[in-house]
Coordinates of C-alpha atoms in Angstrom, one line a residue:
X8 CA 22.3 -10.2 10.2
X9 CA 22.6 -12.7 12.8
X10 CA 21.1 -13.4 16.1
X11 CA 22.7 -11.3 19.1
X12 CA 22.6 -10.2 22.9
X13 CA 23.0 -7.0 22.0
X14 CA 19.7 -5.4 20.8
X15 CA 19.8 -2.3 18.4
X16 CA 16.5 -0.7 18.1
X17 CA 17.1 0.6 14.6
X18 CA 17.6 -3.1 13.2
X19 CA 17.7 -6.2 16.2
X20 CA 19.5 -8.2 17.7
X21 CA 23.2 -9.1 16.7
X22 CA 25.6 -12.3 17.0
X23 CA 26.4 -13.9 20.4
X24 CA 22.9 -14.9 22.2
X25 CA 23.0 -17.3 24.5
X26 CA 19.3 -17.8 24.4
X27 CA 18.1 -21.4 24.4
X28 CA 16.8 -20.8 20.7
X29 CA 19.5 -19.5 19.2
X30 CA 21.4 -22.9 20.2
X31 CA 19.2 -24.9 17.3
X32 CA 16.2 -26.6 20.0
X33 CA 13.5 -27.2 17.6
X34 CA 10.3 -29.2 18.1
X35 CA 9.9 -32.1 16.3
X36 CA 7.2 -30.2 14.3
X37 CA 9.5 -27.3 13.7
X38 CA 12.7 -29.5 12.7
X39 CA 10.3 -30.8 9.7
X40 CA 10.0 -27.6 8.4
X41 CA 10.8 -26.7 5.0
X42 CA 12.8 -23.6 4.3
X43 CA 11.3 -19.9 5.2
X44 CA 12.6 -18.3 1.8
X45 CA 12.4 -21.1 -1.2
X46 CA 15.5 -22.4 -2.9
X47 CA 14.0 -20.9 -5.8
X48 CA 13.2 -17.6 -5.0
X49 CA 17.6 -17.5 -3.8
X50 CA 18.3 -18.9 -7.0
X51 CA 16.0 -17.5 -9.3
X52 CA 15.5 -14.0 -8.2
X53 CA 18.2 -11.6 -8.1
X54 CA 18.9 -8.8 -5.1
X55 CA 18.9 -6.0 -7.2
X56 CA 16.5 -3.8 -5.1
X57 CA 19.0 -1.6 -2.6
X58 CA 17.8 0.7 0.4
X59 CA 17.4 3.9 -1.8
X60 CA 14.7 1.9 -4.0
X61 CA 12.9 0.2 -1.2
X62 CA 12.4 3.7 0.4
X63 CA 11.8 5.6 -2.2
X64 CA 9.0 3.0 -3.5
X65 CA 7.5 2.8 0.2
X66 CA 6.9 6.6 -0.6
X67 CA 5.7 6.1 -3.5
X68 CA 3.3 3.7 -2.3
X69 CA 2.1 6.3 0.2
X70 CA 1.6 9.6 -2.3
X71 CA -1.1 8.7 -4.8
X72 CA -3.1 10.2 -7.5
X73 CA -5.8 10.4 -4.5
X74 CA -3.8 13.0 -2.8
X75 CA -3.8 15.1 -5.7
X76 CA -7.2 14.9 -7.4
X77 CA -9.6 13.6 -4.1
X78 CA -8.7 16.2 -1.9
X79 CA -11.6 18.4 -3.1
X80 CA -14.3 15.3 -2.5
X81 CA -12.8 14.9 0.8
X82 CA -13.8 18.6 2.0
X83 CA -16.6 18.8 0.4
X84 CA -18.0 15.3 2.3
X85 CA -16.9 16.2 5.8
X86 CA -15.8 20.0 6.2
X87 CA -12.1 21.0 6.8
X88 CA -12.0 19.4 10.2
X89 CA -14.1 16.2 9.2
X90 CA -11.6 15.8 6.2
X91 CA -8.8 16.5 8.6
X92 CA -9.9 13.8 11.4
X93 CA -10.5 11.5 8.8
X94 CA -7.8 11.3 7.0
X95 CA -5.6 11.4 10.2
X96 CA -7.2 8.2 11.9
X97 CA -6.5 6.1 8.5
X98 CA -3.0 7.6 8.6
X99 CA -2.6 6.2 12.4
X100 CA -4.2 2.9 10.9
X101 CA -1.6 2.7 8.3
X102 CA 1.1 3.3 10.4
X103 CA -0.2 0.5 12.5
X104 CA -0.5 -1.7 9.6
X105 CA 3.3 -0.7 8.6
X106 CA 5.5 -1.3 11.5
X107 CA 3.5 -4.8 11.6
X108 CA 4.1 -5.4 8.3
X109 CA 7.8 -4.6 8.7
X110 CA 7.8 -6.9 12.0
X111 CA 6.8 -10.0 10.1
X112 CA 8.5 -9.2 7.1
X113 CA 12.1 -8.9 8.9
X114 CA 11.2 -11.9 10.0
X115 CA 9.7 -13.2 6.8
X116 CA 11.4 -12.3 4.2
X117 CA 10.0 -13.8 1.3
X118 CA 8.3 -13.0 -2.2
X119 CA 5.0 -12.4 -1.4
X120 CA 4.8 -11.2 1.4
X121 CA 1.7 -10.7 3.6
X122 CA 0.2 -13.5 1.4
X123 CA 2.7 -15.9 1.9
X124 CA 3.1 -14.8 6.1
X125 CA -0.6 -16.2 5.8
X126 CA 0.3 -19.3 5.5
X127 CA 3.2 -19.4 7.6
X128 CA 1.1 -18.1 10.8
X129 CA -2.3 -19.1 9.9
X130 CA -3.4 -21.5 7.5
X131 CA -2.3 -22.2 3.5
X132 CA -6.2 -21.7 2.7
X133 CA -5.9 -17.8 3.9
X134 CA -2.9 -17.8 1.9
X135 CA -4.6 -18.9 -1.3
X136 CA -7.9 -16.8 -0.8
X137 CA -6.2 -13.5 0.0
X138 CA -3.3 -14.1 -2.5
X139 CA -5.7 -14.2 -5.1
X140 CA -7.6 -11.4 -4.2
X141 CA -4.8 -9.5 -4.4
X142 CA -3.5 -10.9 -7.9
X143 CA -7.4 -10.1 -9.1
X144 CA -6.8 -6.4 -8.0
X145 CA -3.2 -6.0 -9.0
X146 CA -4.2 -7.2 -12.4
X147 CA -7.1 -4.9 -12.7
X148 CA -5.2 -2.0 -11.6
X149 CA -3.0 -1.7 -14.3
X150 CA -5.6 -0.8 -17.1
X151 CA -7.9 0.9 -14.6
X152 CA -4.6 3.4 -14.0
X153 CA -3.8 3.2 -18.0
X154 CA -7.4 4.5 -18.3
X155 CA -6.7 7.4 -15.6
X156 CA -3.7 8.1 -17.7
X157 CA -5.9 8.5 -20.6
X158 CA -8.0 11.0 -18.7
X159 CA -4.8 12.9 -17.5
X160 CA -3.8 13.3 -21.2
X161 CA -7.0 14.2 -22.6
X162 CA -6.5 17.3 -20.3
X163 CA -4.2 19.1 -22.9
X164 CA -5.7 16.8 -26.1
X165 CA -8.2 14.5 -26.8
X166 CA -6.5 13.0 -30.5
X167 CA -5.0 9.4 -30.4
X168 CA -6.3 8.1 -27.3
X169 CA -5.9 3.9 -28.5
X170 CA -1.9 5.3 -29.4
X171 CA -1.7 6.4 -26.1
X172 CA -2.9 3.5 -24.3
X173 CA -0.6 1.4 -26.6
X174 CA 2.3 3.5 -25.3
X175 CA 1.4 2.9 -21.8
X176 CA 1.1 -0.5 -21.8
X177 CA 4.4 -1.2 -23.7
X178 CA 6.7 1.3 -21.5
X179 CA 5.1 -0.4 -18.2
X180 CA 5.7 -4.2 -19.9
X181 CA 9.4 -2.9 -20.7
X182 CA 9.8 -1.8 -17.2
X183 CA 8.7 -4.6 -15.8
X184 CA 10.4 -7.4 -17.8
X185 CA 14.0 -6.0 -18.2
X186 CA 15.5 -5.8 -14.8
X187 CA 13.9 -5.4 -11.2
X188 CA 16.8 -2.7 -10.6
X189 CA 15.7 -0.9 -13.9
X190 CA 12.0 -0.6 -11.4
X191 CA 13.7 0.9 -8.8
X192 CA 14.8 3.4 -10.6
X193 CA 11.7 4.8 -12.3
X194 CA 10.0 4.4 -9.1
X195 CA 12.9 6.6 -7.3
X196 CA 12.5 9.3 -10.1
X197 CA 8.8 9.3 -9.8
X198 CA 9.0 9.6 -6.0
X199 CA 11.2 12.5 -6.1
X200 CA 8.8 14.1 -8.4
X201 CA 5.7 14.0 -6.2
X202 CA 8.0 15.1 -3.0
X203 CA 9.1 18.6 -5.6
X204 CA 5.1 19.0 -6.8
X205 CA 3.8 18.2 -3.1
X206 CA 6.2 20.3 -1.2
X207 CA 5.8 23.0 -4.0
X208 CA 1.8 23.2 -3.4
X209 CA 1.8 23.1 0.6
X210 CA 3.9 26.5 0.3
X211 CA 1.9 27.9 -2.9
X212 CA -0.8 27.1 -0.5
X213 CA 1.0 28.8 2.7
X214 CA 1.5 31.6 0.3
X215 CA -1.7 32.0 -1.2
X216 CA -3.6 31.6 2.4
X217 CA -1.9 34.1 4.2
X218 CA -2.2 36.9 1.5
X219 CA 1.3 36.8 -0.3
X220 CA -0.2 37.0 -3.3
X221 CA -0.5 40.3 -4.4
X222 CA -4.3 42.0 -4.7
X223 CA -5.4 38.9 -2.4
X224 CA -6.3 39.4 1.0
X225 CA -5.1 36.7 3.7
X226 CA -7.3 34.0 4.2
X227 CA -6.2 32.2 7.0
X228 CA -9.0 30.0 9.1
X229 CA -11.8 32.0 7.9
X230 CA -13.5 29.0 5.8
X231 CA -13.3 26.7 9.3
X232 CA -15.7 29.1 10.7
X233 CA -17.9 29.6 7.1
X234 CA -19.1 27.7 6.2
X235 CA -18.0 25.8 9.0
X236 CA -15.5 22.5 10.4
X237 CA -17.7 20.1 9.8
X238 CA -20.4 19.1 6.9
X239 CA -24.0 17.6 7.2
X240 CA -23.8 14.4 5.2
X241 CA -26.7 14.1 3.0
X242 CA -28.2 16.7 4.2
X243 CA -29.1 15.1 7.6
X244 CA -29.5 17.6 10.6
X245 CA -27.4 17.8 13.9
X246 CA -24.7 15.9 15.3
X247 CA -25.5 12.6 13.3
X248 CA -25.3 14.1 10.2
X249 CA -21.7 16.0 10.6
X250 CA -20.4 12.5 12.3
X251 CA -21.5 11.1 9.0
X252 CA -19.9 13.1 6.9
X253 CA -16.8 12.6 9.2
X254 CA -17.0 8.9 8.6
X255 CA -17.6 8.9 4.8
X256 CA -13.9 11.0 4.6
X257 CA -12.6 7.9 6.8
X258 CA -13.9 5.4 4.2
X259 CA -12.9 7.2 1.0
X260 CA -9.4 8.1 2.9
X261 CA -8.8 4.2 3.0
X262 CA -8.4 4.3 -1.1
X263 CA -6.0 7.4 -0.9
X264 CA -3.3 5.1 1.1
X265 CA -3.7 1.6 -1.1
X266 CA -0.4 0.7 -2.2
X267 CA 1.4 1.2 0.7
X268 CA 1.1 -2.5 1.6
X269 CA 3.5 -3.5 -1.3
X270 CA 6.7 -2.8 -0.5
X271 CA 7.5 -5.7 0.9
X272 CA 6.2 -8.2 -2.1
X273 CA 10.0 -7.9 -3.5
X274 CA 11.4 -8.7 -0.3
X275 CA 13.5 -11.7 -2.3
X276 CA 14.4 -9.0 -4.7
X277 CA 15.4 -7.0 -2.0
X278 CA 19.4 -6.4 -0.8
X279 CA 19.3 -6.8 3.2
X280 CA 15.4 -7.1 3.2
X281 CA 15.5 -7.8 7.3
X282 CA 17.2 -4.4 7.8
X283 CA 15.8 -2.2 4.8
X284 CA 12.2 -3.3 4.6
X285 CA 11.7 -2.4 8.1
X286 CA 13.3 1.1 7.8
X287 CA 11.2 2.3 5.0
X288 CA 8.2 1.2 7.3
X289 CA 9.1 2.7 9.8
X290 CA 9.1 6.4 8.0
X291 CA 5.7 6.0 7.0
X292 CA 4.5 8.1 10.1
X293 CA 6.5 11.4 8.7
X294 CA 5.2 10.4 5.1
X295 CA 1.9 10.7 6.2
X296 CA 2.1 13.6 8.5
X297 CA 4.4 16.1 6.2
X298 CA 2.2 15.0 2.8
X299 CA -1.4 13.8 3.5
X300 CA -2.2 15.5 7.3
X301 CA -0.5 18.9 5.9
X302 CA -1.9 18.9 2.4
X303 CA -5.5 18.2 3.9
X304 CA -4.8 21.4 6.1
X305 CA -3.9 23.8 3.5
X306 CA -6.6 22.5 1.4
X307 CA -9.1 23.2 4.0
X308 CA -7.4 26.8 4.6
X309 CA -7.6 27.7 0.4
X310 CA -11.3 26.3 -0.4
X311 CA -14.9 26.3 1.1
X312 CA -16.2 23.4 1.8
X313 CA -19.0 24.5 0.0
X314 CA -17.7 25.7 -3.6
X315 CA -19.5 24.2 -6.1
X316 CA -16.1 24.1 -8.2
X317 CA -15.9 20.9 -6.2
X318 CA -18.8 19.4 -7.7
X319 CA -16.6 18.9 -10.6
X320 CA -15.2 15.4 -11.3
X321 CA -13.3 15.3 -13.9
X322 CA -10.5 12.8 -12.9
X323 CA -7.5 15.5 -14.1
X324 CA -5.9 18.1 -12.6
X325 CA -8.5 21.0 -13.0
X326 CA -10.7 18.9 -10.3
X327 CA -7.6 19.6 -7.5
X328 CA -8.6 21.8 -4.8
X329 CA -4.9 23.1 -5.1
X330 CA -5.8 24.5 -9.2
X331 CA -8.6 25.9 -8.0
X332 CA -6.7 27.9 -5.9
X333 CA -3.9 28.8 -7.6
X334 CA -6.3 29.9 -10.4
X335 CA -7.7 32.0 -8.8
X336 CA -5.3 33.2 -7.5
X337 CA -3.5 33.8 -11.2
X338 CA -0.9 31.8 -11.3
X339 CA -1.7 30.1 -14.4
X340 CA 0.7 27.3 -14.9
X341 CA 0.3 25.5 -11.7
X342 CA -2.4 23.2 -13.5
X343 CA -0.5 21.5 -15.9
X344 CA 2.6 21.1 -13.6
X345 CA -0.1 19.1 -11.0
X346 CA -1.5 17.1 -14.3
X347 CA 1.9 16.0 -15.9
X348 CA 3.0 15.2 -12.3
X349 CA 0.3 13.1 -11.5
X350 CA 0.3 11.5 -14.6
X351 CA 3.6 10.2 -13.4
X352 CA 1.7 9.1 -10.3
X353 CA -0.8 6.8 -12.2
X354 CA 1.9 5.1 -14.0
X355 CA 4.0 4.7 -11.1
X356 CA 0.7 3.0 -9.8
X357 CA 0.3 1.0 -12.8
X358 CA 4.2 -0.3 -12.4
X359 CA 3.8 -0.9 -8.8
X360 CA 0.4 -3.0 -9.5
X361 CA 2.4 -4.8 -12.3
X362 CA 5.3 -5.6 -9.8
X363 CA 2.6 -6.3 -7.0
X364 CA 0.5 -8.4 -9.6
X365 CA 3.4 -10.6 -10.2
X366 CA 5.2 -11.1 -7.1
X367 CA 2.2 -12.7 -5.2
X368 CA 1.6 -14.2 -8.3
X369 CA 5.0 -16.1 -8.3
X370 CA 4.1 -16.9 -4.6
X371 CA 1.7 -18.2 -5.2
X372 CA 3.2 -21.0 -7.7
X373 CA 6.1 -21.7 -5.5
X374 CA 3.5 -23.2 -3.0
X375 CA 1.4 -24.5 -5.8
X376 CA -1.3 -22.5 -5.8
X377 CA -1.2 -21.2 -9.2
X378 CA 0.4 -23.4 -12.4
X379 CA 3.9 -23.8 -12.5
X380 CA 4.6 -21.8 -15.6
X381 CA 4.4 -19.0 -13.3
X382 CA 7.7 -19.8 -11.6
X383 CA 9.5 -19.4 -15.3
X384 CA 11.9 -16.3 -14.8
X385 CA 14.5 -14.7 -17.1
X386 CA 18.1 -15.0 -16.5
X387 CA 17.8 -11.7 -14.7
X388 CA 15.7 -13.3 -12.1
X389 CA 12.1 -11.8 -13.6
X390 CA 9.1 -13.7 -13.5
X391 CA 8.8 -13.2 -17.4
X392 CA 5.1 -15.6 -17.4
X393 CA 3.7 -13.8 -15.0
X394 CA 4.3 -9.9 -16.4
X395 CA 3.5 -11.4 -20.1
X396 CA 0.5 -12.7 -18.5
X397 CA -0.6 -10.0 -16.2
X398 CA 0.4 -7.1 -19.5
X399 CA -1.8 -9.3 -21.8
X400 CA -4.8 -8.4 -19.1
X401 CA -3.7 -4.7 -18.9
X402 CA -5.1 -4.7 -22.4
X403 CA -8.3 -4.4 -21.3
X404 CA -7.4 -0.8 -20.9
X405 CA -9.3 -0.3 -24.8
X406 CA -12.1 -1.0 -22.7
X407 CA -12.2 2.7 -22.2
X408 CA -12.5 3.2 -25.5
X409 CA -16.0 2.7 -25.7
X410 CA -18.3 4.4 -22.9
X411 CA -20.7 1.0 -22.1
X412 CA -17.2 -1.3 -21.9
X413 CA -15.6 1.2 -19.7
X414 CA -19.4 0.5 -17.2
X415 CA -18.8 -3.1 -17.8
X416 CA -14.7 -2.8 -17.1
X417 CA -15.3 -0.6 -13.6
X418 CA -18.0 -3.2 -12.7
X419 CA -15.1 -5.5 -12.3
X420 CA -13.0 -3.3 -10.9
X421 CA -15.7 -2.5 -8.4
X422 CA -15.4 -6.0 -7.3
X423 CA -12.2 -5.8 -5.4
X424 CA -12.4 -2.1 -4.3
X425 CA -12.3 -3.4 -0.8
X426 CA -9.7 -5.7 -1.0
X427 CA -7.2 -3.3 0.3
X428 CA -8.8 -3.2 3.8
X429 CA -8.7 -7.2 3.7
X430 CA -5.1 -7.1 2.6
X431 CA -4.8 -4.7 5.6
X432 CA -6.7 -6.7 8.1
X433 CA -4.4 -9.8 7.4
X434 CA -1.1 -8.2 7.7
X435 CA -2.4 -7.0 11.2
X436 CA -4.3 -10.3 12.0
X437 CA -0.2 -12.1 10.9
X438 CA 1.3 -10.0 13.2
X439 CA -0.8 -10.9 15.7
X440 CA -0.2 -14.1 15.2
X441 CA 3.3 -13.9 15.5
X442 CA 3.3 -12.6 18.9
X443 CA 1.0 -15.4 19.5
X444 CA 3.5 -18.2 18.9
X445 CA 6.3 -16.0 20.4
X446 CA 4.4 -16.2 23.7
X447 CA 3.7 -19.8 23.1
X448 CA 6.8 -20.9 22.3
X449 CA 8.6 -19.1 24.7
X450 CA 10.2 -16.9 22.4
X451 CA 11.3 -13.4 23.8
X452 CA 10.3 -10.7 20.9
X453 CA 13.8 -8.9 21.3
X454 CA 14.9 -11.9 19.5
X455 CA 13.1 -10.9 16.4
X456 CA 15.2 -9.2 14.0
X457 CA 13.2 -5.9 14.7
X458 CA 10.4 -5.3 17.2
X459 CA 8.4 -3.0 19.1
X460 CA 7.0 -3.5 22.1
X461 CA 3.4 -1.6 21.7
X462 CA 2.9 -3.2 17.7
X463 CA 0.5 -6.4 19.3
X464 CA -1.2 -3.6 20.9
X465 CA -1.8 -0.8 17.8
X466 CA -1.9 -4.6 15.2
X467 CA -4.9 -5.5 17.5
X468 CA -6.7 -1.8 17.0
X469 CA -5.9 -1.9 13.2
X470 CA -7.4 -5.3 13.1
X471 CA -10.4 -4.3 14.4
X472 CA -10.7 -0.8 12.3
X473 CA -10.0 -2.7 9.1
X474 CA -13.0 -4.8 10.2
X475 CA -15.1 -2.2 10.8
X476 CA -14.2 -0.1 7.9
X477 CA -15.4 -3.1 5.8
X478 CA -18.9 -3.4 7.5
X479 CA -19.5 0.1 7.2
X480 CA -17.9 0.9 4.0
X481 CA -21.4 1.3 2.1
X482 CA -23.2 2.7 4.8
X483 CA -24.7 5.3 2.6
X484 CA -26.7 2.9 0.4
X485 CA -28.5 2.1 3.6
X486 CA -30.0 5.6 4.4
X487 CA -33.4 5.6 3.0
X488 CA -33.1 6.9 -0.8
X489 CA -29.5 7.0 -1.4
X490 CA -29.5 2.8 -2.8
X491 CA -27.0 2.5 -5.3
X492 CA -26.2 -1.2 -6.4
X493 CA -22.3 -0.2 -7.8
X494 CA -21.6 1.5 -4.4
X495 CA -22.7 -1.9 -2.8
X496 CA -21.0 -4.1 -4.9
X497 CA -17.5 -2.2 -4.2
X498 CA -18.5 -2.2 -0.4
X499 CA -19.3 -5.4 0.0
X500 CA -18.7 -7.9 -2.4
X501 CA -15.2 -9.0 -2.3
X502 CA -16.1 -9.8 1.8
X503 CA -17.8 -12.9 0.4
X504 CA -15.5 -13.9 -2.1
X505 CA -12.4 -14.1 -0.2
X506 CA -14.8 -16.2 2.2
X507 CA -15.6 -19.1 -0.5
X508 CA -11.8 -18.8 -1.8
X509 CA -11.1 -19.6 2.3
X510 CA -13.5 -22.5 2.0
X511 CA -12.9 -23.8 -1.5
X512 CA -8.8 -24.1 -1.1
X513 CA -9.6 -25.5 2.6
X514 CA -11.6 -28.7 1.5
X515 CA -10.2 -29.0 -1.5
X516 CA -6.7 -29.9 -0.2
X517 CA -7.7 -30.3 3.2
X518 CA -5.7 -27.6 5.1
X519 CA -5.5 -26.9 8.3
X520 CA -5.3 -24.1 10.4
X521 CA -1.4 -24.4 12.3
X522 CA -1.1 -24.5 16.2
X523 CA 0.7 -21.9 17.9
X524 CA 3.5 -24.5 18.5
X525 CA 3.9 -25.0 14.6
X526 CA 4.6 -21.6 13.5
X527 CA 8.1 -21.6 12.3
X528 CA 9.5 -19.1 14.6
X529 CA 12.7 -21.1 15.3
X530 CA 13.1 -22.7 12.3
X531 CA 13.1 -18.7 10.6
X532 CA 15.3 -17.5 13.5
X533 CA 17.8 -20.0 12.6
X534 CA 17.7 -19.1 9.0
X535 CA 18.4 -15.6 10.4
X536 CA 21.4 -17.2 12.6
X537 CA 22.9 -18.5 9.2
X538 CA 22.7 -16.5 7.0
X539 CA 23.4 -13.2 8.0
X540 CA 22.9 -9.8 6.7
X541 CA 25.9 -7.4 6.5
X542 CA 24.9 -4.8 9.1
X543 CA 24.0 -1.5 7.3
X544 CA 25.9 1.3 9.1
X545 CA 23.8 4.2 10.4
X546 CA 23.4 7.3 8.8
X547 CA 25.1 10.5 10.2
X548 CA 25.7 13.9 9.6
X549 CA 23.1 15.9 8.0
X550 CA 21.8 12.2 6.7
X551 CA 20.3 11.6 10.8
X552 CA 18.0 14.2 9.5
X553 CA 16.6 12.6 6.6
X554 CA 13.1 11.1 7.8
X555 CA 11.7 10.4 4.2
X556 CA 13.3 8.1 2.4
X557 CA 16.6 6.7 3.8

């Protein structure tokens, strides 16, 4: 896709502008630019992701095993409406957070994504510290969702757990090393999965809630008004309590959305990534509506918010608010349909961690922040070192083997629990950024390959929410006899360390943070004007209708 005077909305500007940039005026400190996507990622990495994979992953991202399973811990903290409100302000955040991501992205389309933007709009140190905060997450999650596996199988039997494991961590290093394409498949299958189970529950629930069950009577609202819309957190009285409870949803809702960042770490792997990336952004608004908003409402329409069947964690199906319904109301094989499916879900997690893992990773070597070996990739275009390397740590999934390695391994997990609100916080802090330098350099932002012209303002309120998610992500340890040391470790922890990594990369090779004037908005538009993208044609028919996943 090239540069244009005529603007489409769906995907940018076309061929034929006759503004001054598209002519090739660069600063001096722009023409000394290297290349926006590396030689190496063009030559290395093969295009093998198309627009049905990149959606369909971008909805995997967005449907979790926390939809499924946390539910129940949701309703029970803050009341139907408190769970409602809650998880409906982090889905405006991560909507926010998406069309910015897909902004920068178009614009940026390299491996790494958000990570790499870092240290094209900010500062290489940013780059580094966040980059391997994420790596240190990524590489965690893979055993900590072979554990959940684990869990999800010890639902129908408890024999050969260190078998299972084993299987899990060779079918995830299999799909990871043979062929990015071979990815986008699995992911595609598993999405279509969780869009059958998710769509299959909301009407069970429908069904179940107003009486079409036989010998049930209708249930409609009547749990909203008994034991009520909201929930006293920790017992405290009034107002202040039920705005507590409220708030805790908000938090724990944060956790339910992680992943959703990573659709863009491929974006080299990734067949017209300035027209696709941004399109499965831009759907995440009817993602989160139709599956989380909706699911959170039936939920809070089936179960009280007081049922002490919720007190039950037992990380597999028969904790979901959605058995417990269809239990009792007697359809019995509802259970294991939700287990097996969201067993799927945690290994779709585990192979999006994996690919997520491995991608920054190879960012970061290609700006020599990580050893070299890492930039070692098969002949088709996998960055084998880096999955050998990040499936040899997914062996720490035997951890859970043993009851006091399984404390120690969450104890590291624990560490980066937060680190998807400061993934979140950067991609909104590089989109502001951008707009930034636009302004500065006297760039109009219909130039960019796709824009909006309220992002800088909704980039600026997820900004500060990420920040003040962070600050007030352990509040409960605070209230006066509710300390717990592992709840402020998760909370808080990973704030520092991405500090020092800031600092420690900063002085060690003497970075510094880029003036307005140095971004390389030109120098990418150019790349843009170049190399251009075959325009995708629009959908029609019955396609136009199609707001999920292409």
């Amino acid at each position: 896709m090239a540069l244009g005077n005529t603007y489409d909305p769906e995907i940018g500007p076309y061929e034929g502008t006759h503004s001054k940039h598209a002519e090739g005026e660069f600063s001096d400190v722009q023409k000394l630019h290297e290349p926006i996507v590396e030689e190496a990622e063009e030559k290395d990495l093969a295009r093998a992701l198309t627009q049905r994979h990149i959606q369909m992953i971008a909805l995997a991202g967005a449907i979790g095993t926390g939809l499924f399973l946390s539910l129940g811990g949701a309703l029970q903290t803050g009341g139907p409406v408190g769970a409602l409100l809650g998880y409906a302000l982090i889905g405006a955040v991560v909507c926010a957070v998406q069309f910015a991501l897909g902004e920068v992205s178009a614009l940026f389309p390299v491996t790494g994504s958000f990570v790499r933007h870092a240290e094209l709009l900010f500062d290489p140190a940013l780059g580094f510290a966040v980059g391997w905060n994420v790596v240190y997450g990524a590489f965690l999650g893979v055993p900590s969702e072979i554990s959940a596996s684990l869990v999800l199988i010890q639902y129908w039997t408890d024999k050969y757990a260190a078998l299972w494991i084993t299987i899990f961590i060779i079918v995830t290093f299999l799909v990871a090393i043979v062929f990015v394409g071979i990815y986008g498949e699995v992911e595609w299958f598993f999405a279509m999965l969780k869009i059958c189970l998710i769509v299959g529950i909301i009407i069970m629930g429908l069904v179940i809630d107003l009486g079409g069950v036989k010998g049930q009577d209708r249930i409609g609202f009547r749990y909203w008004r008994n034991p009520g819309p909201f929930v006293a957190y920790l017992g405290i009285k009034g107002a202040w309590g039920k705005f507590l409870g409220f708030w805790a949803v908000m938090n724990n809702a944060v956790y339910s959305f992680s992943g959703v960042e990573s659709l863009s770490v491929a974006a080299a792997e990734t067949q017209n990534p300035r027209q696709n990336i941004p399109k499965a952004c831009k759907r995440v608004f009817a993602r989160v509506t139709i599956f989380y908003i909706l699911s959170v409402l039936v939920v809070s329409m089936l179960v009280p918010s007081n049922d002490d069947a919720l007190n039950e964690d037992s990380g597999n199906a028969s904790s979901s608010p959605f058995v417990l319904a269809a239990t009792r109301a007697g359809i019995k094989v509802v259970p294991s349909i939700i287990n097996a499916v969201v067993l799927t879900s945690a290994w779709s997690a585990s192979n999006q961690s994996l690919l997520t893992g491995t991608r920054i990773l190879y960012g970061l070597a290609l700006k020599k922040q990580a050893p070299q070996i890492f930039l070692r990739t098969t002949k088709y275009g996998i960055p084998w070192v880096c999955v050998v390397f990040q499936t040899a740590i997914a062996t720490l999934a035997y951890m859970s083997l043993s009851s006091g390695a399984l404390t120690v391994f969450y104890w590291f997990l624990d560490l980066t629990s937060a680190g998807v609100l400061v993934s979140w916080a950067v991609i909104s802090f590089n989109h502001i950024r951008m707009h930034q330098a636009l302004k500065k350099q006297g760039i109009s932002r219909t130039e960019l390959p796709w824009s909006h012209w309220w992002t800088i303002y909704t980039s600026w309120a997820a900004l500060i929410a990420c920040i003040v998610f962070l600050l007030t992500g352990g509040f409960s340890v605070f209230i006066r006899g509710n300390w717990d040391t592992a709840t402020f470790i998760s909370s808080y922890l990973d704030i520092p360390l991405v500090i020092c990594a800031y600092l420690f990369w900063k002085f060690f090779k003497g970075t510094s943070i880029l003036s307005l004037d140095e971004v390389p908005i030109l120098a990418a538009l150019e790349e843009i004007r170049n190399n251009p993208e075959p325009k995708i044609p629009k959908a029609t028919g019955w396609r136009r209708l199609n707001v999920l996943w292409g």
